[in-house]
PDB file of C-alpha atoms in Angstrom:
ATOM      1  CA  UNK A  22    -140.786  73.761 -72.473  1.00 68.00           C
ATOM      2  CA  UNK A  23    -142.002  70.736 -73.961  1.00 79.00           C
ATOM      3  CA  UNK A  24    -142.441  71.205 -78.580  1.00 90.00           C
ATOM      4  CA  UNK A  25    -143.208  67.940 -78.306  1.00 94.00           C
ATOM      5  CA  UNK A  26    -145.429  66.026 -75.818  1.00 94.00           C
ATOM      6  CA  UNK A  27    -147.130  63.182 -75.331  1.00 95.00           C
ATOM      7  CA  UNK A  28    -149.951  63.906 -73.228  1.00 92.00           C
ATOM      8  CA  UNK A  29    -151.221  60.617 -72.624  1.00 94.00           C
ATOM      9  CA  UNK A  30    -148.897  58.688 -70.772  1.00 93.00           C
ATOM     10  CA  UNK A  31    -150.203  55.266 -70.927  1.00 96.00           C
ATOM     11  CA  UNK A  32    -152.964  53.361 -72.960  1.00 97.00           C
ATOM     12  CA  UNK A  33    -154.873  49.945 -72.751  1.00 97.00           C
ATOM     13  CA  UNK A  34    -156.046  48.578 -75.698  1.00 97.00           C
ATOM     14  CA  UNK A  35    -158.703  44.644 -76.107  1.00 97.00           C
ATOM     15  CA  UNK A  36    -156.612  42.976 -79.452  1.00 97.00           C
ATOM     16  CA  UNK A  37    -157.849  43.346 -82.396  1.00 97.00           C
ATOM     17  CA  UNK A  38    -159.137  46.918 -81.892  1.00 97.00           C
ATOM     18  CA  UNK A  39    -157.129  49.632 -83.109  1.00 98.00           C
ATOM     19  CA  UNK A  40    -155.370  51.819 -81.015  1.00 98.00           C
ATOM     20  CA  UNK A  41    -155.098  55.441 -81.126  1.00 98.00           C
ATOM     21  CA  UNK A  42    -151.713  57.045 -79.965  1.00 98.00           C
ATOM     22  CA  UNK A  43    -151.685  60.890 -80.154  1.00 98.00           C
ATOM     23  CA  UNK A  44    -148.603  64.279 -80.073  1.00 97.00           C
ATOM     24  CA  UNK A  45    -149.140  67.474 -79.660  1.00 97.00           C
ATOM     25  CA  UNK A  46    -146.898  69.773 -81.141  1.00 96.00           C
ATOM     26  CA  UNK A  47    -146.251  73.686 -80.773  1.00 94.00           C
ATOM     27  CA  UNK A  48    -143.592  74.752 -83.118  1.00 90.00           C
ATOM     28  CA  UNK A  49    -144.985  75.796 -86.435  1.00 88.00           C
ATOM     29  CA  UNK A  50    -141.779  75.623 -88.292  1.00 87.00           C
ATOM     30  CA  UNK A  51    -141.917  71.648 -87.838  1.00 90.00           C
ATOM     31  CA  UNK A  52    -141.746  69.827 -91.344  1.00 88.00           C
ATOM     32  CA  UNK A  53    -140.795  65.881 -90.866  1.00 91.00           C
ATOM     33  CA  UNK A  54    -142.595  63.982 -87.527  1.00 95.00           C
ATOM     34  CA  UNK A  55    -141.842  60.076 -86.955  1.00 95.00           C
ATOM     35  CA  UNK A  56    -142.771  57.261 -84.705  1.00 97.00           C
ATOM     36  CA  UNK A  57    -140.778  55.453 -82.913  1.00 95.00           C
ATOM     37  CA  UNK A  58    -141.434  52.052 -81.327  1.00 96.00           C
ATOM     38  CA  UNK A  59    -139.322  52.079 -78.085  1.00 92.00           C
ATOM     39  CA  UNK A  60    -138.282  47.494 -75.450  1.00 90.00           C
ATOM     40  CA  UNK A  61    -137.217  48.194 -72.008  1.00 83.00           C
ATOM     41  CA  UNK A  62    -133.561  48.473 -72.359  1.00 80.00           C
ATOM     42  CA  UNK A  63    -133.460  48.710 -76.396  1.00 86.00           C
ATOM     43  CA  UNK A  64    -132.599  52.230 -79.270  1.00 88.00           C
ATOM     44  CA  UNK A  65    -135.490  52.775 -81.237  1.00 91.00           C
ATOM     45  CA  UNK A  66    -137.333  51.495 -83.790  1.00 92.00           C
ATOM     46  CA  UNK A  67    -138.092  53.724 -86.649  1.00 92.00           C
ATOM     47  CA  UNK A  68    -142.349  53.393 -87.147  1.00 95.00           C
ATOM     48  CA  UNK A  69    -143.574  55.795 -89.943  1.00 96.00           C
ATOM     49  CA  UNK A  70    -142.926  59.180 -90.394  1.00 94.00           C
ATOM     50  CA  UNK A  71    -144.428  61.606 -92.614  1.00 95.00           C
ATOM     51  CA  UNK A  72    -143.834  64.649 -94.174  1.00 92.00           C
ATOM     52  CA  UNK A  73    -145.933  67.882 -93.101  1.00 91.00           C
ATOM     53  CA  UNK A  74    -147.021  68.557 -96.889  1.00 92.00           C
ATOM     54  CA  UNK A  75    -149.050  65.580 -95.980  1.00 94.00           C
ATOM     55  CA  UNK A  76    -151.986  64.221 -93.803  1.00 95.00           C
ATOM     56  CA  UNK A  77    -151.321  60.942 -93.648  1.00 97.00           C
ATOM     57  CA  UNK A  78    -148.751  58.356 -94.539  1.00 97.00           C
ATOM     58  CA  UNK A  79    -150.315  54.218 -94.283  1.00 97.00           C
ATOM     59  CA  UNK A  80    -148.068  50.986 -94.021  1.00 96.00           C
ATOM     60  CA  UNK A  81    -149.970  48.400 -92.967  1.00 97.00           C
ATOM     61  CA  UNK A  82    -151.360  48.192 -89.944  1.00 97.00           C
ATOM     62  CA  UNK A  83    -150.079  51.600 -88.604  1.00 97.00           C
ATOM     63  CA  UNK A  84    -151.387  55.119 -90.172  1.00 98.00           C
ATOM     64  CA  UNK A  85    -149.353  58.931 -88.743  1.00 98.00           C
ATOM     65  CA  UNK A  86    -151.793  61.269 -89.761  1.00 98.00           C
ATOM     66  CA  UNK A  87    -151.081  64.663 -89.107  1.00 97.00           C
ATOM     67  CA  UNK A  88    -153.481  67.626 -88.563  1.00 96.00           C
ATOM     68  CA  UNK A  89    -150.748  70.504 -89.110  1.00 94.00           C
ATOM     69  CA  UNK A  90    -153.312  73.224 -88.174  1.00 94.00           C
ATOM     70  CA  UNK A  91    -154.209  72.216 -85.130  1.00 96.00           C
ATOM     71  CA  UNK A  92    -150.655  70.970 -84.581  1.00 96.00           C
ATOM     72  CA  UNK A  93    -151.702  67.237 -83.808  1.00 97.00           C
ATOM     73  CA  UNK A  94    -150.636  63.946 -85.084  1.00 97.00           C
ATOM     74  CA  UNK A  95    -151.556  60.718 -84.308  1.00 98.00           C
ATOM     75  CA  UNK A  96    -151.457  56.725 -84.353  1.00 98.00           C
ATOM     76  CA  UNK A  97    -153.670  54.962 -85.605  1.00 98.00           C
ATOM     77  CA  UNK A  98    -153.160  50.660 -85.469  1.00 98.00           C
ATOM     78  CA  UNK A  99    -154.681  48.338 -86.284  1.00 97.00           C
ATOM     79  CA  UNK A 100    -155.394  45.999 -85.473  1.00 97.00           C
ATOM     80  CA  UNK A 101    -153.604  46.254 -82.315  1.00 98.00           C
ATOM     81  CA  UNK A 102    -151.997  42.896 -81.543  1.00 97.00           C
ATOM     82  CA  UNK A 103    -149.943  41.809 -78.131  1.00 95.00           C
ATOM     83  CA  UNK A 104    -147.139  42.460 -80.208  1.00 94.00           C
ATOM     84  CA  UNK A 105    -147.906  46.269 -79.645  1.00 96.00           C
ATOM     85  CA  UNK A 106    -147.082  46.848 -76.618  1.00 96.00           C
ATOM     86  CA  UNK A 107    -144.006  48.493 -76.354  1.00 96.00           C
ATOM     87  CA  UNK A 108    -143.836  52.173 -75.367  1.00 95.00           C
ATOM     88  CA  UNK A 109    -144.234  54.780 -78.680  1.00 97.00           C
ATOM     89  CA  UNK A 110    -142.852  57.729 -78.895  1.00 96.00           C
ATOM     90  CA  UNK A 111    -143.711  60.691 -81.308  1.00 96.00           C
ATOM     91  CA  UNK A 112    -141.057  62.942 -82.726  1.00 95.00           C
ATOM     92  CA  UNK A 113    -141.104  66.451 -84.936  1.00 94.00           C
ATOM     93  CA  UNK A 114    -137.580  67.441 -86.732  1.00 88.00           C
ATOM     94  CA  UNK A 115    -136.475  70.487 -86.064  1.00 82.00           C
ATOM     95  CA  UNK A 116    -134.669  71.659 -89.420  1.00 79.00           C
ATOM     96  CA  UNK A 117    -133.200  75.606 -87.965  1.00 72.00           C
ATOM     97  CA  UNK A 118    -129.840  73.789 -87.238  1.00 69.00           C
ATOM     98  CA  UNK A 119    -128.950  72.831 -90.096  1.00 71.00           C
ATOM     99  CA  UNK A 120    -129.338  69.976 -89.602  1.00 72.00           C
ATOM    100  CA  UNK A 121    -132.020  68.535 -89.050  1.00 76.00           C
ATOM    101  CA  UNK A 122    -132.292  67.210 -85.235  1.00 85.00           C
ATOM    102  CA  UNK A 123    -135.227  65.552 -83.560  1.00 90.00           C
ATOM    103  CA  UNK A 124    -137.525  66.392 -80.538  1.00 91.00           C
ATOM    104  CA  UNK A 125    -138.995  62.784 -78.705  1.00 93.00           C
ATOM    105  CA  UNK A 126    -141.917  63.590 -76.808  1.00 94.00           C
ATOM    106  CA  UNK A 127    -142.563  62.395 -73.340  1.00 91.00           C
ATOM    107  CA  UNK A 128    -143.646  58.487 -74.659  1.00 94.00           C
ATOM    108  CA  UNK A 129    -146.962  56.758 -74.095  1.00 96.00           C
ATOM    109  CA  UNK A 130    -146.792  53.128 -72.978  1.00 96.00           C
ATOM    110  CA  UNK A 131    -149.075  50.683 -74.616  1.00 97.00           C
ATOM    111  CA  UNK A 132    -150.735  47.277 -73.783  1.00 97.00           C
ATOM    112  CA  UNK A 133    -152.084  45.295 -76.235  1.00 97.00           C
ATOM    113  CA  UNK A 134    -154.556  43.328 -73.801  1.00 96.00           C
ATOM    114  CA  UNK A 135    -154.926  39.273 -75.150  1.00 91.00           C
TER     115      UNK A 135
ATOM    116  CA  UNK B  24    -131.064  47.686 -94.146  1.00 63.00           C
ATOM    117  CA  UNK B  25    -130.397  49.982 -92.080  1.00 83.00           C
ATOM    118  CA  UNK B  26    -129.288  48.443 -89.244  1.00 89.00           C
ATOM    119  CA  UNK B  27    -126.915  49.818 -85.350  1.00 93.00           C
ATOM    120  CA  UNK B  28    -124.984  48.737 -83.660  1.00 94.00           C
ATOM    121  CA  UNK B  29    -123.676  49.999 -80.195  1.00 96.00           C
ATOM    122  CA  UNK B  30    -120.814  48.299 -78.193  1.00 95.00           C
ATOM    123  CA  UNK B  31    -121.010  47.625 -74.920  1.00 95.00           C
ATOM    124  CA  UNK B  32    -123.779  46.749 -74.028  1.00 93.00           C
ATOM    125  CA  UNK B  33    -123.831  48.017 -70.379  1.00 94.00           C
ATOM    126  CA  UNK B  34    -120.786  48.577 -68.598  1.00 95.00           C
ATOM    127  CA  UNK B  35    -119.823  49.619 -65.095  1.00 95.00           C
ATOM    128  CA  UNK B  36    -116.670  51.209 -64.377  1.00 94.00           C
ATOM    129  CA  UNK B  37    -116.025  53.052 -60.769  1.00 95.00           C
ATOM    130  CA  UNK B  38    -115.884  56.236 -60.173  1.00 96.00           C
ATOM    131  CA  UNK B  39    -113.759  58.634 -61.984  1.00 96.00           C
ATOM    132  CA  UNK B  40    -112.822  56.440 -64.673  1.00 96.00           C
ATOM    133  CA  UNK B  41    -113.190  56.843 -68.715  1.00 96.00           C
ATOM    134  CA  UNK B  42    -115.599  54.807 -70.566  1.00 97.00           C
ATOM    135  CA  UNK B  43    -115.828  54.919 -74.123  1.00 97.00           C
ATOM    136  CA  UNK B  44    -119.353  54.153 -76.292  1.00 97.00           C
ATOM    137  CA  UNK B  45    -118.816  52.895 -80.446  1.00 97.00           C
ATOM    138  CA  UNK B  46    -121.744  53.167 -82.338  1.00 96.00           C
ATOM    139  CA  UNK B  47    -121.998  51.252 -86.150  1.00 95.00           C
ATOM    140  CA  UNK B  48    -123.790  51.677 -89.132  1.00 92.00           C
ATOM    141  CA  UNK B  49    -122.964  48.362 -90.162  1.00 92.00           C
ATOM    142  CA  UNK B  50    -125.014  48.375 -93.607  1.00 88.00           C
ATOM    143  CA  UNK B  51    -124.626  52.096 -94.129  1.00 89.00           C
ATOM    144  CA  UNK B  52    -122.479  54.815 -94.528  1.00 89.00           C
ATOM    145  CA  UNK B  53    -123.965  57.228 -91.539  1.00 88.00           C
ATOM    146  CA  UNK B  54    -123.731  61.106 -93.047  1.00 85.00           C
ATOM    147  CA  UNK B  55    -124.330  62.406 -89.556  1.00 90.00           C
ATOM    148  CA  UNK B  56    -123.965  60.565 -85.632  1.00 93.00           C
ATOM    149  CA  UNK B  57    -126.540  61.490 -82.853  1.00 94.00           C
ATOM    150  CA  UNK B  58    -125.812  60.254 -79.174  1.00 96.00           C
ATOM    151  CA  UNK B  59    -128.459  60.526 -77.022  1.00 95.00           C
ATOM    152  CA  UNK B  60    -128.735  60.243 -72.970  1.00 95.00           C
ATOM    153  CA  UNK B  61    -132.251  58.815 -71.568  1.00 90.00           C
ATOM    154  CA  UNK B  62    -133.482  58.484 -67.668  1.00 83.00           C
ATOM    155  CA  UNK B  63    -135.891  56.382 -66.214  1.00 79.00           C
ATOM    156  CA  UNK B  64    -139.267  57.138 -67.672  1.00 77.00           C
ATOM    157  CA  UNK B  65    -137.959  59.701 -69.694  1.00 82.00           C
ATOM    158  CA  UNK B  66    -137.656  60.370 -73.164  1.00 86.00           C
ATOM    159  CA  UNK B  67    -134.616  60.787 -74.759  1.00 90.00           C
ATOM    160  CA  UNK B  68    -132.462  64.184 -74.835  1.00 92.00           C
ATOM    161  CA  UNK B  69    -130.255  64.620 -77.527  1.00 93.00           C
ATOM    162  CA  UNK B  70    -126.522  65.390 -76.188  1.00 95.00           C
ATOM    163  CA  UNK B  71    -124.978  65.855 -79.628  1.00 94.00           C
ATOM    164  CA  UNK B  72    -125.152  66.106 -83.271  1.00 92.00           C
ATOM    165  CA  UNK B  73    -121.728  64.542 -85.470  1.00 90.00           C
ATOM    166  CA  UNK B  74    -121.122  65.009 -89.075  1.00 86.00           C
ATOM    167  CA  UNK B  75    -118.282  62.627 -90.201  1.00 82.00           C
ATOM    168  CA  UNK B  76    -114.461  64.511 -89.630  1.00 81.00           C
ATOM    169  CA  UNK B  77    -115.491  67.031 -88.406  1.00 82.00           C
ATOM    170  CA  UNK B  78    -116.403  67.979 -84.477  1.00 86.00           C
ATOM    171  CA  UNK B  79    -119.290  66.522 -83.306  1.00 90.00           C
ATOM    172  CA  UNK B  80    -121.822  69.928 -82.228  1.00 91.00           C
ATOM    173  CA  UNK B  81    -123.319  69.566 -78.256  1.00 93.00           C
ATOM    174  CA  UNK B  82    -126.503  70.820 -76.980  1.00 92.00           C
ATOM    175  CA  UNK B  83    -126.899  72.985 -74.812  1.00 90.00           C
ATOM    176  CA  UNK B  84    -126.500  72.004 -71.390  1.00 92.00           C
ATOM    177  CA  UNK B  85    -123.911  68.915 -72.324  1.00 94.00           C
ATOM    178  CA  UNK B  86    -120.444  69.667 -71.255  1.00 93.00           C
ATOM    179  CA  UNK B  87    -118.691  68.338 -74.476  1.00 92.00           C
ATOM    180  CA  UNK B  88    -114.898  68.132 -72.942  1.00 94.00           C
ATOM    181  CA  UNK B  89    -117.234  65.588 -70.264  1.00 95.00           C
ATOM    182  CA  UNK B  90    -117.917  63.597 -73.327  1.00 96.00           C
ATOM    183  CA  UNK B  91    -115.976  63.837 -76.194  1.00 95.00           C
ATOM    184  CA  UNK B  92    -117.249  62.938 -78.929  1.00 94.00           C
ATOM    185  CA  UNK B  93    -115.085  61.528 -82.039  1.00 90.00           C
ATOM    186  CA  UNK B  94    -117.303  60.642 -86.006  1.00 89.00           C
ATOM    187  CA  UNK B  95    -113.338  59.342 -87.228  1.00 82.00           C
ATOM    188  CA  UNK B  96    -115.705  57.089 -90.008  1.00 89.00           C
ATOM    189  CA  UNK B  97    -118.600  57.584 -92.066  1.00 89.00           C
ATOM    190  CA  UNK B  98    -119.456  53.806 -89.829  1.00 92.00           C
ATOM    191  CA  UNK B  99    -117.551  54.726 -86.567  1.00 93.00           C
ATOM    192  CA  UNK B 100    -119.160  57.187 -84.049  1.00 94.00           C
ATOM    193  CA  UNK B 101    -117.121  57.239 -80.596  1.00 95.00           C
ATOM    194  CA  UNK B 102    -118.538  58.349 -77.294  1.00 96.00           C
ATOM    195  CA  UNK B 103    -116.227  58.243 -74.217  1.00 97.00           C
ATOM    196  CA  UNK B 104    -117.280  59.114 -70.535  1.00 97.00           C
ATOM    197  CA  UNK B 105    -114.421  61.041 -69.598  1.00 96.00           C
ATOM    198  CA  UNK B 106    -114.168  61.149 -65.037  1.00 96.00           C
ATOM    199  CA  UNK B 107    -117.231  59.199 -65.173  1.00 96.00           C
ATOM    200  CA  UNK B 108    -119.175  60.153 -61.963  1.00 95.00           C
ATOM    201  CA  UNK B 109    -122.721  58.254 -60.222  1.00 95.00           C
ATOM    202  CA  UNK B 110    -124.962  61.112 -61.545  1.00 94.00           C
ATOM    203  CA  UNK B 111    -123.995  59.829 -65.484  1.00 95.00           C
ATOM    204  CA  UNK B 112    -125.380  56.415 -64.550  1.00 95.00           C
ATOM    205  CA  UNK B 113    -127.372  56.619 -67.509  1.00 94.00           C
ATOM    206  CA  UNK B 114    -128.899  54.842 -70.833  1.00 94.00           C
ATOM    207  CA  UNK B 115    -127.021  55.690 -73.721  1.00 96.00           C
ATOM    208  CA  UNK B 116    -128.705  55.743 -77.176  1.00 95.00           C
ATOM    209  CA  UNK B 117    -127.053  56.703 -80.708  1.00 96.00           C
ATOM    210  CA  UNK B 118    -128.466  56.816 -84.433  1.00 95.00           C
ATOM    211  CA  UNK B 119    -127.441  57.102 -87.278  1.00 93.00           C
ATOM    212  CA  UNK B 120    -127.944  58.915 -90.952  1.00 89.00           C
ATOM    213  CA  UNK B 121    -127.669  58.205 -94.512  1.00 83.00           C
ATOM    214  CA  UNK B 122    -129.472  60.769 -97.202  1.00 77.00           C
ATOM    215  CA  UNK B 123    -132.381  60.359 -95.841  1.00 78.00           C
ATOM    216  CA  UNK B 124    -133.963  62.220 -92.699  1.00 77.00           C
ATOM    217  CA  UNK B 125    -135.256  58.896 -90.966  1.00 86.00           C
ATOM    218  CA  UNK B 126    -132.378  58.255 -87.792  1.00 89.00           C
ATOM    219  CA  UNK B 127    -132.159  54.549 -86.908  1.00 92.00           C
ATOM    220  CA  UNK B 128    -131.277  53.634 -83.674  1.00 93.00           C
ATOM    221  CA  UNK B 129    -127.905  51.297 -82.452  1.00 94.00           C
ATOM    222  CA  UNK B 130    -130.027  49.002 -79.556  1.00 93.00           C
ATOM    223  CA  UNK B 131    -128.127  51.393 -76.327  1.00 94.00           C
ATOM    224  CA  UNK B 132    -125.404  51.147 -73.122  1.00 95.00           C
ATOM    225  CA  UNK B 133    -126.104  51.483 -70.157  1.00 94.00           C
ATOM    226  CA  UNK B 134    -123.912  53.324 -68.264  1.00 95.00           C
ATOM    227  CA  UNK B 135    -123.441  52.191 -64.234  1.00 95.00           C
ATOM    228  CA  UNK B 136    -120.942  54.240 -62.198  1.00 95.00           C
ATOM    229  CA  UNK B 137    -120.777  52.451 -58.914  1.00 95.00           C
TER     230      UNK B 137
END
């Protein structure tokens, strides 16, 4: 049972335009969410996070939006740059075991076209 | 800040041998370290969580006698794949968490068992 889902396996966007990556989750107990960027054969790089008490967090070109009622979060990248091309994973933090464990989505491959 | 290293980055071994992978937090003390495994085109799957000085907590379906984890200090955790077989070939990634909840990932280790 996939608790964190990224339904779009890939996305292509023109340079300078907005990239919107989506993520849905099923467990209403998740209270902390993160986005990571990953290149092939490398570890994920932390991009941005959001706590469930917020609905928006912004850091430079990256903004994460959280809609708790819909159990949906999205990552907006604007303007998109060719260097943003990578696989993006959303993760939800599950604290039920007493420490935060991350549950990752399956990833969305973003390609920014020059 | 928040740099995590892994060693080795690549390892090829014969079936039946054991392989040790090191994970180090270089500029912070990691109270908790995590070990993940990623199959091609799939998400990161948490294998185990380890806290310094205590036994690791393994996820369901992960053999603790097969994947030995030691977290001897606040900056070092090791994963030993014992009696490796071809089906153990994968990309292994560690992450480390300090006082905040964000996990920072190492660059990963690609294991190929012949």
